[in-house]
Short mmCIF file of C-alpha atoms in Angstrom, two decimals:
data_model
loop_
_atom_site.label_atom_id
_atom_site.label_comp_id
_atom_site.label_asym_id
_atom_site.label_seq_id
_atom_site.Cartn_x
_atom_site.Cartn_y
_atom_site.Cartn_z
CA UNK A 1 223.28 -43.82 112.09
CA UNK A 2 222.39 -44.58 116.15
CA UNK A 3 220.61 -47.88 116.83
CA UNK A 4 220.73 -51.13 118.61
CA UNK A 5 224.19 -51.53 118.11
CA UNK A 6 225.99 -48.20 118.57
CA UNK A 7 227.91 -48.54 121.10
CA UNK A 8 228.51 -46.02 124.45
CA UNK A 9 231.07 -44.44 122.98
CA UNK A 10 229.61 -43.73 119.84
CA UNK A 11 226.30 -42.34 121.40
CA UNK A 12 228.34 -40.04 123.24
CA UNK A 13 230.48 -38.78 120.06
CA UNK A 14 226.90 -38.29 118.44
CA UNK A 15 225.58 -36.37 121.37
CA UNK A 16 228.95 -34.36 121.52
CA UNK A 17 227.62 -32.82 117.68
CA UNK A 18 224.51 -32.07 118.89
CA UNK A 19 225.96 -29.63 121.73
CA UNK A 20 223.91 -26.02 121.71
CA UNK A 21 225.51 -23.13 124.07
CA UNK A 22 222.12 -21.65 123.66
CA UNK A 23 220.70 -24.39 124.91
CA UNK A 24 222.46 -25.10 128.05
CA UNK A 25 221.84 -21.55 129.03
CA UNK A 26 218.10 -22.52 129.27
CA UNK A 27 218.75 -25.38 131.20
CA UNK A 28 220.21 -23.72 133.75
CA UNK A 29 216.84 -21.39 134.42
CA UNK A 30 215.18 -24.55 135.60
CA UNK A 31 217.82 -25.96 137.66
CA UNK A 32 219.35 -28.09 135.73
CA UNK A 33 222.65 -28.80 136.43
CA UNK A 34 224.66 -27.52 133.43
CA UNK A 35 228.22 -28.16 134.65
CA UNK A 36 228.88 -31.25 132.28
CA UNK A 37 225.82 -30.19 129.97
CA UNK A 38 225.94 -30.26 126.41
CA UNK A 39 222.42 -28.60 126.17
CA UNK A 40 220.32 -31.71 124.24
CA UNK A 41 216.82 -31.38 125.73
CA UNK A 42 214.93 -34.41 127.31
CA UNK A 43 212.92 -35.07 123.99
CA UNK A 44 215.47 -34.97 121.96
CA UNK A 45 217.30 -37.60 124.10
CA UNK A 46 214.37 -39.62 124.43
CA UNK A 47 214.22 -40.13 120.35
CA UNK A 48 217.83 -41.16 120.32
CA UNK A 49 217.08 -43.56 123.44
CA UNK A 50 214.27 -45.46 121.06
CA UNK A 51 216.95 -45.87 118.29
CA UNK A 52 219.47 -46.67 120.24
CA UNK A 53 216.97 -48.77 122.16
CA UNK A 54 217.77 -50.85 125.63
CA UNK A 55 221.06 -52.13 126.72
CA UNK A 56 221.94 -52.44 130.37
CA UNK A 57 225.11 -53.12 130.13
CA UNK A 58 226.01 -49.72 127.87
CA UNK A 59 224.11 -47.99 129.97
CA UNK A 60 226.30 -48.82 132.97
CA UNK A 61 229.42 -47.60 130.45
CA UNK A 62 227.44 -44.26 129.55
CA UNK A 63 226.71 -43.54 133.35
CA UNK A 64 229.93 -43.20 133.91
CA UNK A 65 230.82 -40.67 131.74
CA UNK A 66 229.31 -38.36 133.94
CA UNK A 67 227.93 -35.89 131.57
CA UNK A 68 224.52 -34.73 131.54
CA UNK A 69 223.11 -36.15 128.51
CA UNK A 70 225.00 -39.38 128.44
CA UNK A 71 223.53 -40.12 132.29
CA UNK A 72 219.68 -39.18 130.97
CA UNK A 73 220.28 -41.76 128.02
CA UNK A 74 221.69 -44.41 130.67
CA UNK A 75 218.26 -43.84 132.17
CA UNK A 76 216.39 -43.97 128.95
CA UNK A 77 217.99 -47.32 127.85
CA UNK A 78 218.70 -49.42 131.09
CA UNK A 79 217.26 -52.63 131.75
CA UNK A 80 214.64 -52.64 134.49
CA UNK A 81 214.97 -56.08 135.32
CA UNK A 82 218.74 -56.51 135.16
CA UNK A 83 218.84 -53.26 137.56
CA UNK A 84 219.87 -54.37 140.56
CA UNK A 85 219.76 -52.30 144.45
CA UNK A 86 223.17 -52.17 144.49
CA UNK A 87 223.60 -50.50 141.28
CA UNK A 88 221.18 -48.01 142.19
CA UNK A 89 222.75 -47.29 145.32
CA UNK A 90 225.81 -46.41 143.29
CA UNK A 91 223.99 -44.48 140.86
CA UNK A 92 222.41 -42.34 143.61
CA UNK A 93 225.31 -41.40 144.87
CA UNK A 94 226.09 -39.12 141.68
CA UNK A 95 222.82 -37.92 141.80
CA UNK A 96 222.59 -33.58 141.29
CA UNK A 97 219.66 -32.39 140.12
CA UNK A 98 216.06 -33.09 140.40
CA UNK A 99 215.73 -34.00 136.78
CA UNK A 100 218.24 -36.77 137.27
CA UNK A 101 215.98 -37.98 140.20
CA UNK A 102 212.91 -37.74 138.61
CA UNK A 103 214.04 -39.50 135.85
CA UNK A 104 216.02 -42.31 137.72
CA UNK A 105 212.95 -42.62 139.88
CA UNK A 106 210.76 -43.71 136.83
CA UNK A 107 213.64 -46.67 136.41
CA UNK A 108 213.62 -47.59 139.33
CA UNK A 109 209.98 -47.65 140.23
CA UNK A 110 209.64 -49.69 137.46
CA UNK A 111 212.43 -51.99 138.03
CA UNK A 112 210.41 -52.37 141.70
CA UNK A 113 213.17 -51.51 144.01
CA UNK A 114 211.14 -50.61 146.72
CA UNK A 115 214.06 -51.68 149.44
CA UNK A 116 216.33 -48.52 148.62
CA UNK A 117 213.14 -46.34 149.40
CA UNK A 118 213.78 -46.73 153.25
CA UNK A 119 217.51 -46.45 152.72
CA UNK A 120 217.23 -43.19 150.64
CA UNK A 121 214.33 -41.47 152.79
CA UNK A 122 216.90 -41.83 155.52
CA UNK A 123 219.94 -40.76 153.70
CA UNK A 124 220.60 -36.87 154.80
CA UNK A 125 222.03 -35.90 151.28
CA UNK A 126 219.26 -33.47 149.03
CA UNK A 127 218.83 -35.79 145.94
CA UNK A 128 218.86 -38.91 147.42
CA UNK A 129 216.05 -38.34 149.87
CA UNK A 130 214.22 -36.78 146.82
CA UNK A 131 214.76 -39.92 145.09
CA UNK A 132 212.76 -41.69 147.78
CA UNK A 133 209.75 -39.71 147.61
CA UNK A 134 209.73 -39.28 143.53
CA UNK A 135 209.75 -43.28 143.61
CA UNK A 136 206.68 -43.44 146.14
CA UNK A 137 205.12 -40.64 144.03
CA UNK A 138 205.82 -42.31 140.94
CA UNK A 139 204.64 -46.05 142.37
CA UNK A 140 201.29 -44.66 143.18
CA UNK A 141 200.47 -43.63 139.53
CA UNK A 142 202.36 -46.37 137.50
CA UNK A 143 202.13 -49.30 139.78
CA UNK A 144 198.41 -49.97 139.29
CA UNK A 145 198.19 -53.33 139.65
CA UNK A 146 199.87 -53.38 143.34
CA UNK A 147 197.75 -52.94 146.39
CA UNK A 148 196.56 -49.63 147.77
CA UNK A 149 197.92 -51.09 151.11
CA UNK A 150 201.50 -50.94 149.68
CA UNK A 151 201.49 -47.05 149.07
CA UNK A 152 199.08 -46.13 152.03
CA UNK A 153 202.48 -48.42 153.95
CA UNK A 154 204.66 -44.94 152.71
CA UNK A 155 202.25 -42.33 155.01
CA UNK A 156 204.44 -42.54 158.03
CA UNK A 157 207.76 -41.98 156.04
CA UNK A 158 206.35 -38.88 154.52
CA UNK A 159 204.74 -37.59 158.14
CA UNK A 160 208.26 -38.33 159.61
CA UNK A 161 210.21 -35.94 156.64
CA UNK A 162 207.26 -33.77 156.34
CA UNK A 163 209.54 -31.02 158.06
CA UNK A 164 212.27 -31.21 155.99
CA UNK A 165 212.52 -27.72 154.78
CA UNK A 166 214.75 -28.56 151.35
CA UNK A 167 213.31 -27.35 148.97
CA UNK A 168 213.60 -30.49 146.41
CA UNK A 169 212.50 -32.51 149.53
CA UNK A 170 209.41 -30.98 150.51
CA UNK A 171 208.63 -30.80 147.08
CA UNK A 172 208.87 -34.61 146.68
CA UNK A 173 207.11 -35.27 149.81
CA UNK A 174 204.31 -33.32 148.84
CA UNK A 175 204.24 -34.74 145.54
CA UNK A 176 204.08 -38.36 147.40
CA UNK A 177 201.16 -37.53 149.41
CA UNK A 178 199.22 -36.07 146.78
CA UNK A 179 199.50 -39.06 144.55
CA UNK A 180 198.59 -41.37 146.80
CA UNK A 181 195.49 -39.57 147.76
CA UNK A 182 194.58 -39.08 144.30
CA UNK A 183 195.39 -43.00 143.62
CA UNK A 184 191.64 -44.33 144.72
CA UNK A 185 188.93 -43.91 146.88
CA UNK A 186 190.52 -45.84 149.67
CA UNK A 187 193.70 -44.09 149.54
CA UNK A 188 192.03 -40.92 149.26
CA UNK A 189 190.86 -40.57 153.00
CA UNK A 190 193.79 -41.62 154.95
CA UNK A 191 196.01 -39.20 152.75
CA UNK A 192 193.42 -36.23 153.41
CA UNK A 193 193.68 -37.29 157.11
CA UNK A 194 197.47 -36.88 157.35
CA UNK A 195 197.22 -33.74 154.69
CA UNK A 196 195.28 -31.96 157.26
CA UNK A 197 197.10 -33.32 160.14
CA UNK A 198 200.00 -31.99 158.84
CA UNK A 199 198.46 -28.63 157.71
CA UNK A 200 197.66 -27.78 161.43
CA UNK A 201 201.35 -28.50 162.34
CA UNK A 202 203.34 -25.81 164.05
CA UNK A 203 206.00 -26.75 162.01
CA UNK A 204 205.93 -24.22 158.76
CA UNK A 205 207.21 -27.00 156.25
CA UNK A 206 205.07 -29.62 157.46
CA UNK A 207 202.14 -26.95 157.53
CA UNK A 208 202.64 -26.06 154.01
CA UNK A 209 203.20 -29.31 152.72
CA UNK A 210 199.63 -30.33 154.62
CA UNK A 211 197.84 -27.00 153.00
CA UNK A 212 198.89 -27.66 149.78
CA UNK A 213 197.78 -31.53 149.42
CA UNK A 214 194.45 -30.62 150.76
CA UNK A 215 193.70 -28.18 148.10
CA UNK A 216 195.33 -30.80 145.31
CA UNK A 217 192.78 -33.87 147.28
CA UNK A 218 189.57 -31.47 148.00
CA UNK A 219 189.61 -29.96 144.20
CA UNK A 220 186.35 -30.87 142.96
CA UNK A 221 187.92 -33.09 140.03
CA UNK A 222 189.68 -35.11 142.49
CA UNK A 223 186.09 -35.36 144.62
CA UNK A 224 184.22 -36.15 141.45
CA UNK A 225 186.34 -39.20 140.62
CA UNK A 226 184.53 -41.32 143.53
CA UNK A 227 180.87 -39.32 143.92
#
């Protein structure tokens, strides 16, 4: 039976039965990385994570088995406040698909690492930069209690990789600037501004990017919030 005190290698021997060729196959329509998959989805995962419940220091151990599942349950389980920018800057580094981003980004939004955003943003690799913007994206919805002056701060880092034509980039960048103009009223203007700034760029990326946050920021459900 998983709980509190199963250890790493014991999760991983009760993901390893839970394996599903079928499965991974799906995984891989979405972009999932299925290389060291054993096809458990994110729910399932997710229950075993609340049994199994938090432990920092077995999630460092289960990290390192690089396989898919264990790495999504390190996330799941970690420690926000024993996470520490160094660790993430390790973790990062292993970082190869944008579910592991997304999912890390949660963490370490949560654990408030706002430091390694800089650091990552200017990192050239895919998934890292990603990681930057899914944590800026992710700050503006969860972080409610911090000022609107700390996300509208992020506007210039996403004008300055609004051009990056990646496609897990420009995603994340987009997804940024969106949230943060969908965060309040007074976030909601300067993020339009740059949205359209950016949607007159001659630069294609940066010109979709812009388009596509305006219509996300002008929908009339996003209006109606403040009217």
């Amino acid at each position: 039976m998983i709980g509190p005190s199963a250890s790493a290698a014991e999760l991983i021997a009760h993901l390893r039965t839970l394996r599903s060729k079928e499965k991974i196959t799906g995984m891989s329509r979405f972009g999932i990385v299925t290389g060291s998959a054993l096809g458990i989805s994110n729910p399932d995962l997710q229950k075993i994570a609340r049994l199994a419940r938090k432990n920092h220091a077995r999630a460092q151990e289960l990290w390192q088995s690089e396989i898919r599942e264990a790495r999504m349950l390190a996330l799941y389980t970690a420690e926000p406040e024993k996470l520490t920018p160094a660790e993430a800057c390790r973790w990062v580094k292993d970082f190869n698909s944008w579910e592991i981003v997304d999912c890390a980004a949660d963490l370490f939004v949560e654990a408030r690492l706002d430091d390694v955003i800089l650091q990552f943003a200017a990192d050239d690799r895919e998934f890292v930069r990603r990681t930057a913007f899914a944590m800026i994206a992710g700050a503006a919805v969860h972080r409610k209690q911090d000022p609107d002056e700390t996300l509208l701060a992020w506007l210039p880092l996403i004008e300055a990789h609004s051009g990056d034509p990646r496609n897990f980039v420009r995603k994340a960048v987009n997804w940024a600037l969106r949230n943060i103009g969908k965060r309040s009223r007074d976030c909601h203007a300067p993020a339009l501004a740059l949205a359209e700034r950016l949607a007159a760029s001659p630069d294609k990326i940066a010109r979709w990017i812009g388009k596509d946050a305006v219509r996300a920021l002008t929908n009339e459900k996003v209006m109606g919030r403040w009217t």
